[in-house]
Amino acid sequence: MSGPQCCANPPTLNPSSGAGHVEKVGGLDSYVSGSPDSKLAILLVSDVYGYEAPNLRKLADKIAAAGFYAVVPDFFYGDPFVPDNAERPIQVWIKDHGMDKGYEDAKPVIEALNSKGVYAIGAVGFCWGAKVVVELGKSSAFIKAAVLCHPSFVTVDDIKELKVPISILGAEIDQLSPPALLKQFEDVLASKSEAAVRYVDSFVKVFPKVAHGWTVRYNVEDEAAVKSAEEAHGNLLEWFVKYVK
């Protein structure tokens, strides 16, 4: 399931990028942005390139500007995927960085935020991170709302188990989560909304003419790419403003 598209357009990592700073949150080095006094937090779970990606940090700053405390943990412990390392292709790298481990590592981060007085947390996951966020969303104990951007490894069965409002933003050109799969997700979520037992609000959108990774791995000099990414950023912010309160 992790193919070339999963790793396309790698960012140039920059540990000093962004308007925020790095500190320990729940035992993990984390890029944080926004007022630490905010009672509302958004957890950003990166793709395989990790928390030093400038576009990801720029998005965290944008989320912080909307009044949230944005937290981007380093779930890879200083070992993001390096596409030029022929000895460690993605299939090998991912064995050391499973999404199940990311899910477990996210729990202490959430606990640390709660202990600081944060009472509502949302989470957005990109590619690899989307699976982590889905796992968190299978219980209402961890997060209030979820957003998935061009998810990887997420299955229909995962979507069936969701307990929190979810927004799924996908790309028209995506081998990992093609529009046909997103349509299945949408159908499952629609049936959940209609079920009297458990109402889960949802939003599924496929962005035309963009490829997997477009929300954080866009070329800042490509006007059309920036516009599509910013539209997605606006959608995810609207979702969190609506449900993380």
PDB file of C-alpha atoms in Angstrom:
ATOM      1  CA  MET A   1       0.000   0.000   0.000  1.00  0.00           C
ATOM      2  CA  SER A   2       2.943   2.348   0.389  1.00  0.00           C
ATOM      3  CA  GLY A   3       4.101   3.098  -3.126  1.00  0.00           C
ATOM      4  CA  PRO A   4       6.076   5.821  -4.897  1.00  0.00           C
ATOM      5  CA  GLN A   5       3.221   8.319  -4.607  1.00  0.00           C
ATOM      6  CA  CYS A   6       3.340   8.013  -0.824  1.00  0.00           C
ATOM      7  CA  CYS A   7       6.819   9.564  -0.873  1.00  0.00           C
ATOM      8  CA  ALA A   8       6.576  11.915  -3.873  1.00  0.00           C
ATOM      9  CA  ASN A   9       7.626  15.571  -3.626  1.00  0.00           C
ATOM     10  CA  PRO A  10       9.707  15.244  -0.438  1.00  0.00           C
ATOM     11  CA  PRO A  11      10.014  18.480   1.551  1.00  0.00           C
ATOM     12  CA  THR A  12      13.328  20.085   2.450  1.00  0.00           C
ATOM     13  CA  LEU A  13      13.263  19.648   6.204  1.00  0.00           C
ATOM     14  CA  ASN A  14      14.129  22.683   8.314  1.00  0.00           C
ATOM     15  CA  PRO A  15      14.320  22.314  12.109  1.00  0.00           C
ATOM     16  CA  SER A  16      14.098  26.094  12.587  1.00  0.00           C
ATOM     17  CA  SER A  17      11.103  26.685  10.293  1.00  0.00           C
ATOM     18  CA  GLY A  18       7.837  28.102  11.614  1.00  0.00           C
ATOM     19  CA  ALA A  19       6.864  30.834  14.056  1.00  0.00           C
ATOM     20  CA  GLY A  20       6.638  28.451  17.003  1.00  0.00           C
ATOM     21  CA  HIS A  21       9.287  26.435  18.830  1.00  0.00           C
ATOM     22  CA  VAL A  22      10.173  22.865  19.828  1.00  0.00           C
ATOM     23  CA  GLU A  23       9.553  21.530  23.318  1.00  0.00           C
ATOM     24  CA  LYS A  24       8.758  18.194  24.946  1.00  0.00           C
ATOM     25  CA  VAL A  25       5.079  17.267  25.042  1.00  0.00           C
ATOM     26  CA  GLY A  26       4.190  13.881  26.492  1.00  0.00           C
ATOM     27  CA  GLY A  27       7.820  12.776  26.170  1.00  0.00           C
ATOM     28  CA  LEU A  28       8.129  13.645  22.474  1.00  0.00           C
ATOM     29  CA  ASP A  29       9.945  16.565  20.888  1.00  0.00           C
ATOM     30  CA  SER A  30       7.108  18.616  19.434  1.00  0.00           C
ATOM     31  CA  TYR A  31       6.760  21.743  17.355  1.00  0.00           C
ATOM     32  CA  VAL A  32       4.235  23.929  19.182  1.00  0.00           C
ATOM     33  CA  SER A  33       2.583  27.120  18.001  1.00  0.00           C
ATOM     34  CA  GLY A  34      -0.022  29.382  19.544  1.00  0.00           C
ATOM     35  CA  SER A  35      -0.948  30.391  23.072  1.00  0.00           C
ATOM     36  CA  PRO A  36      -0.071  27.710  25.654  1.00  0.00           C
ATOM     37  CA  ASP A  37      -3.005  29.087  27.656  1.00  0.00           C
ATOM     38  CA  SER A  38      -5.517  28.031  25.016  1.00  0.00           C
ATOM     39  CA  LYS A  39      -7.938  25.370  26.246  1.00  0.00           C
ATOM     40  CA  LEU A  40      -8.383  24.063  22.699  1.00  0.00           C
ATOM     41  CA  ALA A  41      -5.610  22.103  20.973  1.00  0.00           C
ATOM     42  CA  ILE A  42      -5.057  20.541  17.576  1.00  0.00           C
ATOM     43  CA  LEU A  43      -2.694  17.623  17.149  1.00  0.00           C
ATOM     44  CA  LEU A  44      -1.034  17.424  13.719  1.00  0.00           C
ATOM     45  CA  VAL A  45       0.241  13.946  12.838  1.00  0.00           C
ATOM     46  CA  SER A  46       2.719  14.181   9.968  1.00  0.00           C
ATOM     47  CA  ASP A  47       3.382  12.086   6.911  1.00  0.00           C
ATOM     48  CA  VAL A  48       6.573   9.990   6.723  1.00  0.00           C
ATOM     49  CA  TYR A  49       8.749  13.115   6.434  1.00  0.00           C
ATOM     50  CA  GLY A  50       8.044  14.155   9.982  1.00  0.00           C
ATOM     51  CA  TYR A  51       7.606  17.300  12.005  1.00  0.00           C
ATOM     52  CA  GLU A  52      10.358  19.472  10.481  1.00  0.00           C
ATOM     53  CA  ALA A  53       8.545  19.929   7.146  1.00  0.00           C
ATOM     54  CA  PRO A  54       8.133  23.715   6.614  1.00  0.00           C
ATOM     55  CA  ASN A  55       4.679  23.530   4.979  1.00  0.00           C
ATOM     56  CA  LEU A  56       3.387  21.408   7.853  1.00  0.00           C
ATOM     57  CA  ARG A  57       4.688  23.892  10.416  1.00  0.00           C
ATOM     58  CA  LYS A  58       3.218  26.754   8.393  1.00  0.00           C
ATOM     59  CA  LEU A  59      -0.162  25.014   8.640  1.00  0.00           C
ATOM     60  CA  ALA A  60       0.319  24.576  12.401  1.00  0.00           C
ATOM     61  CA  ASP A  61       0.940  28.331  12.639  1.00  0.00           C
ATOM     62  CA  LYS A  62      -2.253  28.967  10.649  1.00  0.00           C
ATOM     63  CA  ILE A  63      -4.216  26.727  13.031  1.00  0.00           C
ATOM     64  CA  ALA A  64      -2.655  28.552  15.997  1.00  0.00           C
ATOM     65  CA  ALA A  65      -3.710  31.903  14.528  1.00  0.00           C
ATOM     66  CA  ALA A  66      -7.312  30.654  14.660  1.00  0.00           C
ATOM     67  CA  GLY A  67      -7.051  30.358  18.455  1.00  0.00           C
ATOM     68  CA  PHE A  68      -5.896  26.763  18.898  1.00  0.00           C
ATOM     69  CA  TYR A  69      -2.718  25.474  20.525  1.00  0.00           C
ATOM     70  CA  ALA A  70      -1.107  23.523  17.661  1.00  0.00           C
ATOM     71  CA  VAL A  71       1.139  20.565  18.477  1.00  0.00           C
ATOM     72  CA  VAL A  72       3.199  18.598  15.931  1.00  0.00           C
ATOM     73  CA  PRO A  73       4.980  15.719  17.708  1.00  0.00           C
ATOM     74  CA  ASP A  74       8.043  13.950  16.334  1.00  0.00           C
ATOM     75  CA  PHE A  75       6.597  10.450  16.211  1.00  0.00           C
ATOM     76  CA  PHE A  76       9.737   9.234  14.409  1.00  0.00           C
ATOM     77  CA  TYR A  77      12.216  10.148  17.160  1.00  0.00           C
ATOM     78  CA  GLY A  78      14.509  12.076  14.832  1.00  0.00           C
ATOM     79  CA  ASP A  79      14.357   9.391  12.137  1.00  0.00           C
ATOM     80  CA  PRO A  80      12.052  10.606   9.330  1.00  0.00           C
ATOM     81  CA  PHE A  81      11.977   8.772   6.028  1.00  0.00           C
ATOM     82  CA  VAL A  82      14.898   9.659   3.744  1.00  0.00           C
ATOM     83  CA  PRO A  83      13.983   8.968   0.097  1.00  0.00           C
ATOM     84  CA  ASP A  84      17.621   8.967  -1.064  1.00  0.00           C
ATOM     85  CA  ASN A  85      18.611   6.142   1.288  1.00  0.00           C
ATOM     86  CA  ALA A  86      18.584   3.126  -1.056  1.00  0.00           C
ATOM     87  CA  GLU A  87      19.370   0.773   1.835  1.00  0.00           C
ATOM     88  CA  ARG A  88      16.201   1.750   3.635  1.00  0.00           C
ATOM     89  CA  PRO A  89      13.264   2.009   1.243  1.00  0.00           C
ATOM     90  CA  ILE A  90       9.841   2.917   2.608  1.00  0.00           C
ATOM     91  CA  GLN A  91       8.889  -0.750   3.126  1.00  0.00           C
ATOM     92  CA  VAL A  92      11.902  -1.178   5.420  1.00  0.00           C
ATOM     93  CA  TRP A  93      11.599   2.206   7.167  1.00  0.00           C
ATOM     94  CA  ILE A  94       7.945   1.700   8.010  1.00  0.00           C
ATOM     95  CA  LYS A  95       8.720  -1.498   9.921  1.00  0.00           C
ATOM     96  CA  ASP A  96      10.499   0.717  12.462  1.00  0.00           C
ATOM     97  CA  HIS A  97       7.700   3.300  12.475  1.00  0.00           C
ATOM     98  CA  GLY A  98       4.363   1.534  12.502  1.00  0.00           C
ATOM     99  CA  MET A  99       1.128   3.468  12.837  1.00  0.00           C
ATOM    100  CA  ASP A 100       0.232   1.355  15.887  1.00  0.00           C
ATOM    101  CA  LYS A 101       3.307   2.769  17.653  1.00  0.00           C
ATOM    102  CA  GLY A 102       2.262   6.283  16.576  1.00  0.00           C
ATOM    103  CA  TYR A 103      -1.169   5.713  18.100  1.00  0.00           C
ATOM    104  CA  GLU A 104       0.335   4.599  21.415  1.00  0.00           C
ATOM    105  CA  ASP A 105       2.777   7.533  21.417  1.00  0.00           C
ATOM    106  CA  ALA A 106      -0.070   9.985  20.811  1.00  0.00           C
ATOM    107  CA  LYS A 107      -1.822   9.043  24.048  1.00  0.00           C
ATOM    108  CA  PRO A 108       0.803  10.568  26.426  1.00  0.00           C
ATOM    109  CA  VAL A 109       0.816  13.713  24.251  1.00  0.00           C
ATOM    110  CA  ILE A 110      -2.947  14.023  24.698  1.00  0.00           C
ATOM    111  CA  GLU A 111      -2.629  13.320  28.433  1.00  0.00           C
ATOM    112  CA  ALA A 112       0.020  16.045  28.743  1.00  0.00           C
ATOM    113  CA  LEU A 113      -2.271  18.544  27.008  1.00  0.00           C
ATOM    114  CA  ASN A 114      -5.204  17.582  29.236  1.00  0.00           C
ATOM    115  CA  SER A 115      -3.035  18.020  32.331  1.00  0.00           C
ATOM    116  CA  LYS A 116      -2.309  21.599  31.208  1.00  0.00           C
ATOM    117  CA  GLY A 117      -6.009  22.403  31.197  1.00  0.00           C
ATOM    118  CA  VAL A 118      -6.806  21.687  27.552  1.00  0.00           C
ATOM    119  CA  TYR A 119     -10.340  20.310  27.525  1.00  0.00           C
ATOM    120  CA  ALA A 120     -10.935  19.807  23.787  1.00  0.00           C
ATOM    121  CA  ILE A 121      -8.528  18.334  21.234  1.00  0.00           C
ATOM    122  CA  GLY A 122      -8.863  17.781  17.506  1.00  0.00           C
ATOM    123  CA  ALA A 123      -6.431  15.826  15.351  1.00  0.00           C
ATOM    124  CA  VAL A 124      -5.452  15.999  11.690  1.00  0.00           C
ATOM    125  CA  GLY A 125      -3.410  13.283  10.020  1.00  0.00           C
ATOM    126  CA  PHE A 126      -1.546  13.353   6.729  1.00  0.00           C
ATOM    127  CA  CYS A 127      -0.857  10.108   4.801  1.00  0.00           C
ATOM    128  CA  TRP A 128       0.868   7.979   7.497  1.00  0.00           C
ATOM    129  CA  GLY A 129      -0.608  10.185  10.193  1.00  0.00           C
ATOM    130  CA  ALA A 130      -4.176   9.666   8.992  1.00  0.00           C
ATOM    131  CA  LYS A 131      -4.148   6.075  10.221  1.00  0.00           C
ATOM    132  CA  VAL A 132      -2.972   7.262  13.653  1.00  0.00           C
ATOM    133  CA  VAL A 133      -5.782   9.818  13.790  1.00  0.00           C
ATOM    134  CA  VAL A 134      -8.389   7.225  12.754  1.00  0.00           C
ATOM    135  CA  GLU A 135      -7.253   4.999  15.623  1.00  0.00           C
ATOM    136  CA  LEU A 136      -7.619   7.930  18.042  1.00  0.00           C
ATOM    137  CA  GLY A 137     -11.079   8.627  16.603  1.00  0.00           C
ATOM    138  CA  LYS A 138     -12.318   5.126  17.397  1.00  0.00           C
ATOM    139  CA  SER A 139     -12.821   6.354  20.963  1.00  0.00           C
ATOM    140  CA  SER A 140     -14.358   9.616  22.110  1.00  0.00           C
ATOM    141  CA  ALA A 141     -11.898   9.612  25.035  1.00  0.00           C
ATOM    142  CA  PHE A 142      -9.000  11.128  23.090  1.00  0.00           C
ATOM    143  CA  ILE A 143     -10.215  13.646  20.508  1.00  0.00           C
ATOM    144  CA  LYS A 144     -13.390  15.590  19.740  1.00  0.00           C
ATOM    145  CA  ALA A 145     -12.972  15.651  15.957  1.00  0.00           C
ATOM    146  CA  ALA A 146     -10.723  14.285  13.223  1.00  0.00           C
ATOM    147  CA  VAL A 147      -9.531  15.375   9.803  1.00  0.00           C
ATOM    148  CA  LEU A 148      -7.746  13.062   7.358  1.00  0.00           C
ATOM    149  CA  CYS A 149      -5.749  14.549   4.483  1.00  0.00           C
ATOM    150  CA  HIS A 150      -4.912  12.100   1.676  1.00  0.00           C
ATOM    151  CA  PRO A 151      -4.957   9.098   4.050  1.00  0.00           C
ATOM    152  CA  SER A 152      -2.816   5.976   3.699  1.00  0.00           C
ATOM    153  CA  PHE A 153      -3.597   2.532   5.135  1.00  0.00           C
ATOM    154  CA  VAL A 154      -7.112   3.564   6.255  1.00  0.00           C
ATOM    155  CA  THR A 155      -9.740   0.903   5.536  1.00  0.00           C
ATOM    156  CA  VAL A 156     -13.531   0.786   5.315  1.00  0.00           C
ATOM    157  CA  ASP A 157     -13.510  -1.230   8.552  1.00  0.00           C
ATOM    158  CA  ASP A 158     -11.601   1.604  10.244  1.00  0.00           C
ATOM    159  CA  ILE A 159     -14.228   4.107   9.130  1.00  0.00           C
ATOM    160  CA  LYS A 160     -17.007   1.883  10.511  1.00  0.00           C
ATOM    161  CA  GLU A 161     -15.485   2.142  13.988  1.00  0.00           C
ATOM    162  CA  LEU A 162     -15.272   5.929  14.164  1.00  0.00           C
ATOM    163  CA  LYS A 163     -16.871   7.651  17.146  1.00  0.00           C
ATOM    164  CA  VAL A 164     -16.073  11.321  16.416  1.00  0.00           C
ATOM    165  CA  PRO A 165     -17.005  13.797  13.653  1.00  0.00           C
ATOM    166  CA  ILE A 166     -14.630  13.297  10.729  1.00  0.00           C
ATOM    167  CA  SER A 167     -13.668  15.251   7.623  1.00  0.00           C
ATOM    168  CA  ILE A 168     -11.820  13.397   4.861  1.00  0.00           C
ATOM    169  CA  LEU A 169     -10.005  15.469   2.242  1.00  0.00           C
ATOM    170  CA  GLY A 170      -8.757  13.424  -0.691  1.00  0.00           C
ATOM    171  CA  ALA A 171      -7.040  13.901  -4.024  1.00  0.00           C
ATOM    172  CA  GLU A 172      -8.383  13.028  -7.447  1.00  0.00           C
ATOM    173  CA  ILE A 173      -4.981  11.521  -8.350  1.00  0.00           C
ATOM    174  CA  ASP A 174      -4.294   9.131  -5.482  1.00  0.00           C
ATOM    175  CA  GLN A 175      -3.277   5.485  -5.685  1.00  0.00           C
ATOM    176  CA  LEU A 176      -3.369   5.091  -1.885  1.00  0.00           C
ATOM    177  CA  SER A 177      -6.862   6.467  -1.292  1.00  0.00           C
ATOM    178  CA  PRO A 178      -8.467   6.781  -4.733  1.00  0.00           C
ATOM    179  CA  PRO A 179     -11.805   8.563  -5.134  1.00  0.00           C
ATOM    180  CA  ALA A 180     -13.568   5.184  -5.357  1.00  0.00           C
ATOM    181  CA  LEU A 181     -12.344   4.280  -1.856  1.00  0.00           C
ATOM    182  CA  LEU A 182     -13.327   7.691  -0.510  1.00  0.00           C
ATOM    183  CA  LYS A 183     -16.810   7.094  -1.943  1.00  0.00           C
ATOM    184  CA  GLN A 184     -16.972   3.880   0.104  1.00  0.00           C
ATOM    185  CA  PHE A 185     -15.908   5.862   3.178  1.00  0.00           C
ATOM    186  CA  GLU A 186     -18.623   8.415   2.434  1.00  0.00           C
ATOM    187  CA  ASP A 187     -21.293   5.726   2.092  1.00  0.00           C
ATOM    188  CA  VAL A 188     -20.301   4.137   5.415  1.00  0.00           C
ATOM    189  CA  LEU A 189     -20.314   7.510   7.144  1.00  0.00           C
ATOM    190  CA  ALA A 190     -23.697   8.386   5.650  1.00  0.00           C
ATOM    191  CA  SER A 191     -25.178   5.183   7.055  1.00  0.00           C
ATOM    192  CA  LYS A 192     -23.627   5.988  10.458  1.00  0.00           C
ATOM    193  CA  SER A 193     -25.279   9.407  10.364  1.00  0.00           C
ATOM    194  CA  GLU A 194     -28.645   7.835   9.670  1.00  0.00           C
ATOM    195  CA  ALA A 195     -28.317   5.246  12.429  1.00  0.00           C
ATOM    196  CA  ALA A 196     -30.217   6.274  15.528  1.00  0.00           C
ATOM    197  CA  VAL A 197     -27.692   4.468  17.721  1.00  0.00           C
ATOM    198  CA  ARG A 198     -24.720   6.733  17.070  1.00  0.00           C
ATOM    199  CA  TYR A 199     -24.721   9.927  15.058  1.00  0.00           C
ATOM    200  CA  VAL A 200     -21.333  10.785  13.574  1.00  0.00           C
ATOM    201  CA  ASP A 201     -21.160  13.894  11.416  1.00  0.00           C
ATOM    202  CA  SER A 202     -18.902  13.651   8.384  1.00  0.00           C
ATOM    203  CA  PHE A 203     -17.596  15.520   5.370  1.00  0.00           C
ATOM    204  CA  VAL A 204     -15.850  13.902   2.399  1.00  0.00           C
ATOM    205  CA  LYS A 205     -14.342  15.952  -0.411  1.00  0.00           C
ATOM    206  CA  VAL A 206     -12.212  14.998  -3.407  1.00  0.00           C
ATOM    207  CA  PHE A 207     -10.036  17.814  -4.735  1.00  0.00           C
ATOM    208  CA  PRO A 208      -9.705  17.848  -8.538  1.00  0.00           C
ATOM    209  CA  LYS A 209      -6.370  17.830 -10.380  1.00  0.00           C
ATOM    210  CA  VAL A 210      -4.233  17.283  -7.272  1.00  0.00           C
ATOM    211  CA  ALA A 211      -2.184  14.277  -6.190  1.00  0.00           C
ATOM    212  CA  HIS A 212      -1.628  12.468  -2.902  1.00  0.00           C
ATOM    213  CA  GLY A 213       0.258  14.704  -0.464  1.00  0.00           C
ATOM    214  CA  TRP A 214      -1.002  17.985  -1.908  1.00  0.00           C
ATOM    215  CA  THR A 215      -1.937  19.630   1.409  1.00  0.00           C
ATOM    216  CA  VAL A 216       1.597  19.691   2.846  1.00  0.00           C
ATOM    217  CA  ARG A 217       3.941  18.743   0.019  1.00  0.00           C
ATOM    218  CA  TYR A 218       2.942  21.422  -2.470  1.00  0.00           C
ATOM    219  CA  ASN A 219       5.381  23.655  -4.335  1.00  0.00           C
ATOM    220  CA  VAL A 220       5.112  27.120  -2.763  1.00  0.00           C
ATOM    221  CA  GLU A 221       5.928  28.680  -6.140  1.00  0.00           C
ATOM    222  CA  ASP A 222       3.085  26.903  -7.944  1.00  0.00           C
ATOM    223  CA  GLU A 223       0.063  29.186  -7.662  1.00  0.00           C
ATOM    224  CA  ALA A 224      -2.503  26.478  -8.454  1.00  0.00           C
ATOM    225  CA  ALA A 225      -0.924  24.052  -5.975  1.00  0.00           C
ATOM    226  CA  VAL A 226      -0.893  26.675  -3.236  1.00  0.00           C
ATOM    227  CA  LYS A 227      -4.548  27.533  -3.937  1.00  0.00           C
ATOM    228  CA  SER A 228      -5.655  23.890  -3.644  1.00  0.00           C
ATOM    229  CA  ALA A 229      -3.666  23.406  -0.442  1.00  0.00           C
ATOM    230  CA  GLU A 230      -5.099  26.574   1.077  1.00  0.00           C
ATOM    231  CA  GLU A 231      -8.638  25.487   0.207  1.00  0.00           C
ATOM    232  CA  ALA A 232      -8.031  22.237   2.083  1.00  0.00           C
ATOM    233  CA  HIS A 233      -6.520  24.130   5.016  1.00  0.00           C
ATOM    234  CA  GLY A 234      -9.652  26.289   5.131  1.00  0.00           C
ATOM    235  CA  ASN A 235     -11.869  23.192   5.146  1.00  0.00           C
ATOM    236  CA  LEU A 236      -9.967  21.575   8.003  1.00  0.00           C
ATOM    237  CA  LEU A 237     -10.023  24.767  10.047  1.00  0.00           C
ATOM    238  CA  GLU A 238     -13.778  25.098   9.556  1.00  0.00           C
ATOM    239  CA  TRP A 239     -14.200  21.534  10.823  1.00  0.00           C
ATOM    240  CA  PHE A 240     -12.165  22.180  13.965  1.00  0.00           C
ATOM    241  CA  VAL A 241     -13.869  25.517  14.664  1.00  0.00           C
ATOM    242  CA  LYS A 242     -17.194  23.680  14.441  1.00  0.00           C
ATOM    243  CA  TYR A 243     -16.351  20.638  16.557  1.00  0.00           C
ATOM    244  CA  VAL A 244     -13.450  21.380  18.899  1.00  0.00           C
ATOM    245  CA  LYS A 245     -15.065  23.508  21.549  1.00  0.00           C
TER     246      LYS A 245
END
